[in-house]
Short mmCIF file of C-alpha atoms in Angstrom, two decimals:
data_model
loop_
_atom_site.label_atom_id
_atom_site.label_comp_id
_atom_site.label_asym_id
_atom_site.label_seq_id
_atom_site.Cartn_x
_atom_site.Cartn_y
_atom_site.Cartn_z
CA UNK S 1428 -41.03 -186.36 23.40
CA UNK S 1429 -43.45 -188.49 21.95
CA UNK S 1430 -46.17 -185.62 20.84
CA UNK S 1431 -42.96 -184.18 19.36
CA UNK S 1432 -42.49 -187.36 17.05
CA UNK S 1433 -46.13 -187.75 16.56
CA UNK S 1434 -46.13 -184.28 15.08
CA UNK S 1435 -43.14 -184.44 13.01
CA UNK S 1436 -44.28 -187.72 11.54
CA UNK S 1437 -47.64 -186.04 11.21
CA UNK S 1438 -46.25 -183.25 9.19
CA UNK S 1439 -43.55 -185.45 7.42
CA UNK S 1440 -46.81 -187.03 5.57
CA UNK S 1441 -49.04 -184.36 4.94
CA UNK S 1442 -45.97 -183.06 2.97
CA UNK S 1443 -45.39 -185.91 1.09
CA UNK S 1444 -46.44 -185.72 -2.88
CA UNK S 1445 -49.64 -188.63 -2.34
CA UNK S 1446 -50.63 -186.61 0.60
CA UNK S 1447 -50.93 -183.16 -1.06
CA UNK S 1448 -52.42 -184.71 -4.21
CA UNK S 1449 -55.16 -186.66 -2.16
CA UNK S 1450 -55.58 -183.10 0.13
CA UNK S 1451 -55.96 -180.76 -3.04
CA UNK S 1452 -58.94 -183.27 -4.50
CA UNK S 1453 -60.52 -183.21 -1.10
CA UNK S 1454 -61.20 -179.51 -1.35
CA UNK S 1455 -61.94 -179.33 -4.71
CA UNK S 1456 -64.51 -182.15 -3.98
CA UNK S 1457 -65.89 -180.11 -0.62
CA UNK S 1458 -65.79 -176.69 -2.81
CA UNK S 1459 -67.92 -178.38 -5.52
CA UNK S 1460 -70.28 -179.82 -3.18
CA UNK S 1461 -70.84 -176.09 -1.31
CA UNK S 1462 -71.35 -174.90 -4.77
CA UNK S 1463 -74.34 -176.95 -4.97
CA UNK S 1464 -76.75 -175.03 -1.92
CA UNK S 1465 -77.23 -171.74 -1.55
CA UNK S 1466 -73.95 -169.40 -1.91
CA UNK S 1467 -73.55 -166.10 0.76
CA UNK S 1468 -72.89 -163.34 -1.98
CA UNK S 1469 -71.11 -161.20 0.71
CA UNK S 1470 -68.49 -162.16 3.15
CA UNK S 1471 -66.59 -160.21 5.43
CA UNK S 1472 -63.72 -161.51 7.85
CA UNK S 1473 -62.07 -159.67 10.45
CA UNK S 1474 -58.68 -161.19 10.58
CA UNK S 1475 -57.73 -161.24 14.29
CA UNK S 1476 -55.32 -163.01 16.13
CA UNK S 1477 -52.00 -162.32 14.02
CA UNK S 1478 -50.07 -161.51 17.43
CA UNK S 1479 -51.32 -163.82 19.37
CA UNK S 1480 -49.93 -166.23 17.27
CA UNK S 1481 -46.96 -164.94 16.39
CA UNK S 1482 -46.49 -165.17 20.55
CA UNK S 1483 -47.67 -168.96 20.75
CA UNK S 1484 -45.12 -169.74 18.62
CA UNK S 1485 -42.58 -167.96 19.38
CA UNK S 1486 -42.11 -165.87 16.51
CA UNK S 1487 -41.66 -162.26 15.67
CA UNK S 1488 -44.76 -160.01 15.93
CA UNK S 1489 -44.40 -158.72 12.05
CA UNK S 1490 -43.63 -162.83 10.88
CA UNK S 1491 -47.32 -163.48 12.49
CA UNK S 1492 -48.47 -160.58 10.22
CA UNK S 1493 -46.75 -162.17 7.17
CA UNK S 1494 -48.73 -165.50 7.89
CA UNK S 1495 -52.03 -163.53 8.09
CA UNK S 1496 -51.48 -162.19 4.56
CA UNK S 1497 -51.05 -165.91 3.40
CA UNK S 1498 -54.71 -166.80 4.93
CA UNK S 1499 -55.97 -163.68 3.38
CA UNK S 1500 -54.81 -165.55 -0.16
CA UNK S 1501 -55.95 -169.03 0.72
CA UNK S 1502 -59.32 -167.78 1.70
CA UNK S 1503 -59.93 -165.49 -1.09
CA UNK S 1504 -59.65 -168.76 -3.28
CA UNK S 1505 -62.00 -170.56 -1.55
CA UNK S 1506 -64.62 -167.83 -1.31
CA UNK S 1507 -64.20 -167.16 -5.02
CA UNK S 1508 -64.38 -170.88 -6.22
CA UNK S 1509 -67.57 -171.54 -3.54
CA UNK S 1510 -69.18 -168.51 -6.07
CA UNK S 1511 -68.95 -165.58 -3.24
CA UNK S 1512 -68.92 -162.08 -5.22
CA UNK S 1513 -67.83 -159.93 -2.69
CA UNK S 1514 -65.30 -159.95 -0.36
CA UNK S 1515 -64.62 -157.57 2.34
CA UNK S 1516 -61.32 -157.69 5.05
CA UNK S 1517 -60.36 -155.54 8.10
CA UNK S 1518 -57.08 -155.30 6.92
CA UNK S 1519 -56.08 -151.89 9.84
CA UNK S 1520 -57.64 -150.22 12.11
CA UNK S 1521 -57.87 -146.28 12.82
CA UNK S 1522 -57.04 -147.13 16.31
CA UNK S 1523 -53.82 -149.66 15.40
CA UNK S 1524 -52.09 -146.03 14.88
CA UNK S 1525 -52.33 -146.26 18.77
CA UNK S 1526 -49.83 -149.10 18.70
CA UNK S 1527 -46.23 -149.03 19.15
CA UNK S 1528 -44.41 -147.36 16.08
CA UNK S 1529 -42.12 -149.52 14.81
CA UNK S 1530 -45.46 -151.76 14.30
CA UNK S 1531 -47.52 -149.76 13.15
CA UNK S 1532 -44.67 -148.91 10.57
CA UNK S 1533 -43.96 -152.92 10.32
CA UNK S 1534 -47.54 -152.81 9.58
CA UNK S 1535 -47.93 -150.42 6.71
CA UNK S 1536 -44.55 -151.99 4.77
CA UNK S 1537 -46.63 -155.32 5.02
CA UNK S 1538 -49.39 -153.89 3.16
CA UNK S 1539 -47.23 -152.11 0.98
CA UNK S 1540 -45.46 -155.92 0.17
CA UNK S 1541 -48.28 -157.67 -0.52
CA UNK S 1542 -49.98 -154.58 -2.43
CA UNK S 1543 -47.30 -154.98 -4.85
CA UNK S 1544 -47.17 -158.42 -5.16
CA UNK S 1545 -51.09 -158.25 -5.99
CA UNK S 1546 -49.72 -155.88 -8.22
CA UNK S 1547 -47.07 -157.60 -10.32
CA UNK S 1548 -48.73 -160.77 -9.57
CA UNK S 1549 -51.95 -160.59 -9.72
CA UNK S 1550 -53.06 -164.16 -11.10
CA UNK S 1551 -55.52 -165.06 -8.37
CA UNK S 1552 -57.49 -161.43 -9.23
CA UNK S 1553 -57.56 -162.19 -12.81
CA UNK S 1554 -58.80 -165.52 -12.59
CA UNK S 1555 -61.52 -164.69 -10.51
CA UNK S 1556 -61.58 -161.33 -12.02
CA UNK S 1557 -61.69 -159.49 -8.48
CA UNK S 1558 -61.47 -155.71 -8.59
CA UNK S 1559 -59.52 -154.22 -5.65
CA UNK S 1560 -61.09 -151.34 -3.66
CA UNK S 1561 -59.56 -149.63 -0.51
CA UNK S 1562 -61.57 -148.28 1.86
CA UNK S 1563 -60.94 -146.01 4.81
CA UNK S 1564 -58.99 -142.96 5.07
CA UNK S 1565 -56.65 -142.31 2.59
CA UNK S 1566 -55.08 -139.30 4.09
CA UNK S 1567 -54.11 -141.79 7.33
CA UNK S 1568 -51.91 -143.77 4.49
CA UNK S 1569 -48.39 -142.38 3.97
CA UNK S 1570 -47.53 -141.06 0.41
CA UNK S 1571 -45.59 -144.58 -0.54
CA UNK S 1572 -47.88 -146.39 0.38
CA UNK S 1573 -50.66 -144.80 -0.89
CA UNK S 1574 -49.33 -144.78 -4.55
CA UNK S 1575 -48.86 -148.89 -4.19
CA UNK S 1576 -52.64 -148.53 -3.31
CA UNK S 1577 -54.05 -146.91 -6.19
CA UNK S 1578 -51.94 -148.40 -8.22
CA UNK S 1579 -53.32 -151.75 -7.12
CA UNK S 1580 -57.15 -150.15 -7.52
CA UNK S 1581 -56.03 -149.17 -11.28
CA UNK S 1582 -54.85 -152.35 -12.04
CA UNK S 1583 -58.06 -154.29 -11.85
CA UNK S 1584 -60.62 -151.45 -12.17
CA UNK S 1585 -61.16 -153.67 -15.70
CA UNK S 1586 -62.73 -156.69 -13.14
CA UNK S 1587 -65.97 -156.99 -12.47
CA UNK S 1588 -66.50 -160.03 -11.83
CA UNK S 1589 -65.91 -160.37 -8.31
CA UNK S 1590 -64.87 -157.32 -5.86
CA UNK S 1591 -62.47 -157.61 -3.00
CA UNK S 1592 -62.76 -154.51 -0.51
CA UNK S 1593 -59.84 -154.10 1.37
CA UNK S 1594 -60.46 -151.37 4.49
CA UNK S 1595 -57.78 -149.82 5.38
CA UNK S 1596 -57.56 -147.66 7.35
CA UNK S 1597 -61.43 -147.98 8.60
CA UNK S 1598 -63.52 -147.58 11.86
CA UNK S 1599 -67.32 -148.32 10.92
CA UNK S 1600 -67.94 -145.14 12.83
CA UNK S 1601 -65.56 -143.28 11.26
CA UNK S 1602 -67.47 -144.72 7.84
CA UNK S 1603 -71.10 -143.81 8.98
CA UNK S 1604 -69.86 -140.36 9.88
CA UNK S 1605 -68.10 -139.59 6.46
CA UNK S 1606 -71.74 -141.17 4.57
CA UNK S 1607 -74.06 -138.86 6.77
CA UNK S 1608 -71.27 -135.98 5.93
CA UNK S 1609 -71.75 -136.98 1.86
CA UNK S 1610 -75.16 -136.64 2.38
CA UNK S 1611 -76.03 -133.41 4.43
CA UNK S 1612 -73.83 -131.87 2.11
CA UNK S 1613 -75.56 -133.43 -1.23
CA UNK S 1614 -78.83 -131.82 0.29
CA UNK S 1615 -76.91 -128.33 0.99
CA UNK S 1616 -75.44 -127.92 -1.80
CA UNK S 1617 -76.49 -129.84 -4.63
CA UNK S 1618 -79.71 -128.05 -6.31
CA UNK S 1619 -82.69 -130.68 -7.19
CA UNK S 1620 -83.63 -130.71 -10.91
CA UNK S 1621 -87.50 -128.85 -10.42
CA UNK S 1622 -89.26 -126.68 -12.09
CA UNK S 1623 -89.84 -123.15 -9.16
CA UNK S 1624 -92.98 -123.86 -7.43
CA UNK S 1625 -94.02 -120.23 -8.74
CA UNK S 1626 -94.41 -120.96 -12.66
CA UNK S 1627 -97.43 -119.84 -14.53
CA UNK S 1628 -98.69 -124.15 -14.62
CA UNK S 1629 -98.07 -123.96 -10.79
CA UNK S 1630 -100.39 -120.78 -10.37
CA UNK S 1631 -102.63 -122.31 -12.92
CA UNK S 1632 -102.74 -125.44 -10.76
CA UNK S 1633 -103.33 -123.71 -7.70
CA UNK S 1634 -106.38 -121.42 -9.09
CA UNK S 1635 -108.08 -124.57 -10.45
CA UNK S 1636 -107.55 -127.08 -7.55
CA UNK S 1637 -109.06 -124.09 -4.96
CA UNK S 1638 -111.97 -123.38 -7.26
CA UNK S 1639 -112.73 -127.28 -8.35
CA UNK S 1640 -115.45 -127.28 -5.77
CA UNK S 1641 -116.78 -124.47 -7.39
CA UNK S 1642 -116.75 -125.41 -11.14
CA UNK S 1643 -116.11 -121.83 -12.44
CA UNK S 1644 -114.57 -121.73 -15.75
CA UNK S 1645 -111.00 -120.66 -15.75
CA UNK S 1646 -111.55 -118.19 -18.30
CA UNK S 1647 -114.01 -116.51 -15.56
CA UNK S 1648 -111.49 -116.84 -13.10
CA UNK S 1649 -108.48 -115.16 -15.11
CA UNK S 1650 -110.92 -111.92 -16.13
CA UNK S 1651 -111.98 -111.48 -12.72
CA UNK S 1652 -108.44 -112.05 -11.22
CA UNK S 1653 -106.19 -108.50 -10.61
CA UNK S 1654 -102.99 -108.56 -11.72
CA UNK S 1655 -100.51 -110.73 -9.36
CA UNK S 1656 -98.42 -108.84 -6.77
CA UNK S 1657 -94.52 -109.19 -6.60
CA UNK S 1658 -94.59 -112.70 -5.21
CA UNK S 1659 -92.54 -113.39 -1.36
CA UNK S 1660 -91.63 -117.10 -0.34
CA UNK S 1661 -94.15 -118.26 1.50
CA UNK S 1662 -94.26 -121.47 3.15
CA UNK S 1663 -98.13 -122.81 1.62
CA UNK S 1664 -96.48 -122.24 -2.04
CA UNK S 1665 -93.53 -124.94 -1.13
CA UNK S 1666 -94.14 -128.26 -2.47
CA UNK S 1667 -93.27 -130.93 0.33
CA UNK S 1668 -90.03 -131.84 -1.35
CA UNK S 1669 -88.78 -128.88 -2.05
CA UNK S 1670 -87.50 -125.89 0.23
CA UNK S 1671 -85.99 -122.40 0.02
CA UNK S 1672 -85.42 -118.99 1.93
CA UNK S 1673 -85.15 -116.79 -1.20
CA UNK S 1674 -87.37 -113.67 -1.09
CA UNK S 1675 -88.52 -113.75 -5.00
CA UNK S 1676 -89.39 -110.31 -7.41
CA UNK S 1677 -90.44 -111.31 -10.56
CA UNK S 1678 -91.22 -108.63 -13.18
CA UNK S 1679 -94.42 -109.44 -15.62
CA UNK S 1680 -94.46 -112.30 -17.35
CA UNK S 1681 -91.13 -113.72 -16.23
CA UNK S 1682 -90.01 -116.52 -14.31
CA UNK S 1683 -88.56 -116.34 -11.04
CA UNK S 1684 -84.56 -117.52 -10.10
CA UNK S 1685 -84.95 -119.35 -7.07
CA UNK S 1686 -82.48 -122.31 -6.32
CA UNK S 1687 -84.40 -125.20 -4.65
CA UNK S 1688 -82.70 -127.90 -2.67
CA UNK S 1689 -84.23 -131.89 -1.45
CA UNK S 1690 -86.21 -131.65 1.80
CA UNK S 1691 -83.73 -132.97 4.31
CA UNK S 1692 -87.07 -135.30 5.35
CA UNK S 1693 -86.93 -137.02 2.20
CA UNK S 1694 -83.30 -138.59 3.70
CA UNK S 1695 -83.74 -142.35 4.64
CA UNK S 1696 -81.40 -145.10 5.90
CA UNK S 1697 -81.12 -146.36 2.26
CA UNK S 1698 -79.87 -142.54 1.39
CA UNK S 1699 -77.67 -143.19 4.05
CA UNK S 1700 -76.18 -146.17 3.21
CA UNK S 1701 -75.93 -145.04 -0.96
CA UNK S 1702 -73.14 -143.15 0.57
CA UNK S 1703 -71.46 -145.78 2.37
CA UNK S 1704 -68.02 -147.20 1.40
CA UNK S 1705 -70.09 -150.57 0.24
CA UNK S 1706 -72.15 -148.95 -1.83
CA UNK S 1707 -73.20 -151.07 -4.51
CA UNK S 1708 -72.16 -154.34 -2.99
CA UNK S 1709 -74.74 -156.75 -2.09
CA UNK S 1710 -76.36 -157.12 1.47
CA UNK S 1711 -73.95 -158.67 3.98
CA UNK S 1712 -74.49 -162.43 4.34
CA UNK S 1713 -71.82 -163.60 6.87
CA UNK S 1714 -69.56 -162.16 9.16
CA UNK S 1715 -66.56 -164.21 10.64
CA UNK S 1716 -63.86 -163.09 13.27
CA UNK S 1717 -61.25 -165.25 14.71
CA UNK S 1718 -59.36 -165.39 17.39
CA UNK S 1719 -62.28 -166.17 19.85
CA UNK S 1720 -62.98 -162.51 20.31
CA UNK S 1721 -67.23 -162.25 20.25
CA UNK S 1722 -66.90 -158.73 19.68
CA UNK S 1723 -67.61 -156.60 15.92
CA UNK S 1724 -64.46 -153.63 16.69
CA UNK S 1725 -65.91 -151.04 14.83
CA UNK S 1726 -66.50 -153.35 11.93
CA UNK S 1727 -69.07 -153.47 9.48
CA UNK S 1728 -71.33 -152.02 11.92
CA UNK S 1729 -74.26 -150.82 9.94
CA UNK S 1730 -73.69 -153.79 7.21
CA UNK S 1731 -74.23 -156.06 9.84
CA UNK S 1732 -77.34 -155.33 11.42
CA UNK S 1733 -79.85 -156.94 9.61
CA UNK S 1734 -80.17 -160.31 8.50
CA UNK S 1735 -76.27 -160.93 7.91
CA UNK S 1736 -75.44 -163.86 10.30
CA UNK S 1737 -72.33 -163.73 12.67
CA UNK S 1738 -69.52 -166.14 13.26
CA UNK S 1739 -66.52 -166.17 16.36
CA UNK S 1740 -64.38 -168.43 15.78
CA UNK S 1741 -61.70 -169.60 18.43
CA UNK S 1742 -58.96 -170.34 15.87
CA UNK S 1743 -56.04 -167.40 14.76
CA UNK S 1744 -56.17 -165.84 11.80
CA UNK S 1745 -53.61 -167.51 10.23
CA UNK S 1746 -54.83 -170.92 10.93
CA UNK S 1747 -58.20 -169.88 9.17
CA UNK S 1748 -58.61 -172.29 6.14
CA UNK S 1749 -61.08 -174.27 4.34
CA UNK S 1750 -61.45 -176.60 7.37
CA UNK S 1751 -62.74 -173.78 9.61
CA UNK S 1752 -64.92 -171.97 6.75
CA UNK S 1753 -66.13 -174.94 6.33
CA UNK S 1754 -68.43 -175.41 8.96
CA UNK S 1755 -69.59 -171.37 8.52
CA UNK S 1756 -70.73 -172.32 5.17
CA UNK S 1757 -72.83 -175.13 5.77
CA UNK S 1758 -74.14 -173.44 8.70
CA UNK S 1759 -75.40 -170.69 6.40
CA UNK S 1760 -76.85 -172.91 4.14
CA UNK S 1761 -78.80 -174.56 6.82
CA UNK S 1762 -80.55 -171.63 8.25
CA UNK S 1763 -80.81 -170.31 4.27
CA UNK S 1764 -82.68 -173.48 3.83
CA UNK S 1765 -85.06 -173.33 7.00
CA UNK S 1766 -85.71 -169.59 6.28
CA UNK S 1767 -86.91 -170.99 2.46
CA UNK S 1768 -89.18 -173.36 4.67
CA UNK S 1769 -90.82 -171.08 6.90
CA UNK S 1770 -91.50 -168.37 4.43
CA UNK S 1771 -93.65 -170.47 2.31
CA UNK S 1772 -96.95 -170.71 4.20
CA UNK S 1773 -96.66 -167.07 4.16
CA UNK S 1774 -96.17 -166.86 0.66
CA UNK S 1775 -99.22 -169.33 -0.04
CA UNK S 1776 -101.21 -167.08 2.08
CA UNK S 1777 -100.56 -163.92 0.32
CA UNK S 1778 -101.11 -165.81 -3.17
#
């Protein structure tokens, strides 16, 4: 009975007008003060523990949901006003279709809600001028809520300072697989901008690079040269970048047709990642989940393997606030700092 009091009287004065003014200085004062260090420009949360809460208080599974989308607000105003540019949320998973229906459709009439809301009210965007994007599979969304969604990412397209990527529906597997997709067919299909390896320059090139060691005039070597045979593909003509299968008859004087493609050799992890659903954002810099789970869930998996630095925290999602980023922040700017401290011997030594 008496933690009962203790927490109503507890409550009764962190409602009251001098408490609220005294709390809202506090964090402007801590936000100012992160401001000051080094600022992460990428964060991504993975808000977990919605149910879980909803259970420990005794509330209704979707009303734990609701709560979540209230963090989500809260903490996209502190990430903005610490300086953060992007922001990226799990918002559903490809595998929450497994859950029962009713909340999976609970789910999607949430996101539909608050889509809308960001829609019609949309002050927190435009203040930090945050452009929306969606990311995921848009043929997993159902047609109403799909048009809420593009109508949200049409609304602040005109943003740019700040982005807010919202995936939904999204496995990072499912993401990786779609990029390496993007790009096997770029390479298949998409003809590279060359001039064919088989143009008079190229011939000239190869006649003077064979006979350099010779030094024979090229005038010498064009009177004593027969005239050219019908020219075949053959592999020694390819330049490295270039490929092709085309068997190639070119009349006199003429140029021949061939279509030539990137080598698929020339594909590296940052081709790879250009077709991402991040492309263009900045490196990740911190990953948080909550609920105590230390696991990723088929989030931000490629993002997230080098150099961004991971957070579990034992709190619920909607609990998260600035007293539990808090402590991820200055963390960050700790190590930030000793990183700055050991990489400057180095740097003397290569000056």
């Amino acid at each position: 009975m008496s933690d009962l009091y203790l927490s109503r009287m507890r409550n009764w004065f962190l409602s009251s007008p001098p408490a609220e003014w005294a709390l809202i200085r506090l964090r402007e004062l801590l936000i100012g003060a992160l401001r000051q260090g080094p600022v992460p420009a990428h964060v991504a949360f993975e808000m977990d523990g919605n149910r879980r809460y909803a259970r420990s208080h005794k509330i209704e599974t979707i009303e734990g949901h609701h709560l979540g989308f209230e963090a989500l607000a809260r903490v996209l105003e502190i990430c903005y006003k610490c300086g953060v540019k992007v922001v990226t949320v799990y918002a559903f998973s490809i595998e929450n279709f497994n859950r029962p229906k009713y909340e999976v459709d609970g789910l999607m009439q949430l996101a539909k809600l608050k889509l809308e809301q960001l829609v019609q009210h949309g002050e927190l965007l435009d203040r930090y001028g945050a452009c929306v994007r969606v990311l995921g599979q848009r043929d997993l969304i159902s047609p109403d809520v799909l048009e809420v969604v593009d109508r949200a990412v049409a609304t602040t397209k005109h943003n740019t300072d700040t982005i807010l990527n919202i995936c939904f529906p999204y496995t990072s597997r499912e993401e990786i697989t779609t990029a390496i997709r993007s790009t096997v067919q770029e390479y298949s299909t998409t003809p590279r901008p060359h001039s064919t390896p088989f143009s008079q320059s190229r011939i000239t090139q190869k006649i003077m690079s064979k006979q350099g060691d010779k030094h024979e005039p090229l005038s010498s070597i064009r009177e004593s040269s027969p005239s050219p045979p019908p020219l075949s593909s053959r592999s020694d003509d390819h330049e490295g970048s270039v490929s092709s299968s085309v068997t190639l008859h070119v009349e006199s004087g003429a140029e021949p047709n061939v279509t030539i493609y990137p080598n698929a050799e020339n594909i590296t992890a940052q081709t790879i990642e250009s077709h991402l659903y991040t492309a263009g954002c900045p490196p990740l810099d911190i990953f948080v989940r909550t609920s105590g789970v230390e696991r990723l869930s088929d989030f931000m998996l490629w993002q997230g393997h080098q150099n961004a630095q991971i957070f579990f925290l034992k709190c619920f999602w909607p609990e998260f606030d600035l007293w539990q980023f808090l402590p991820v922040i200055v963390e960050w700017q700790r190590r930030q700092i000793q990183k700055e401290r050991d990489e400057r011997p180095r740097r003397a030594k290569q000056v």
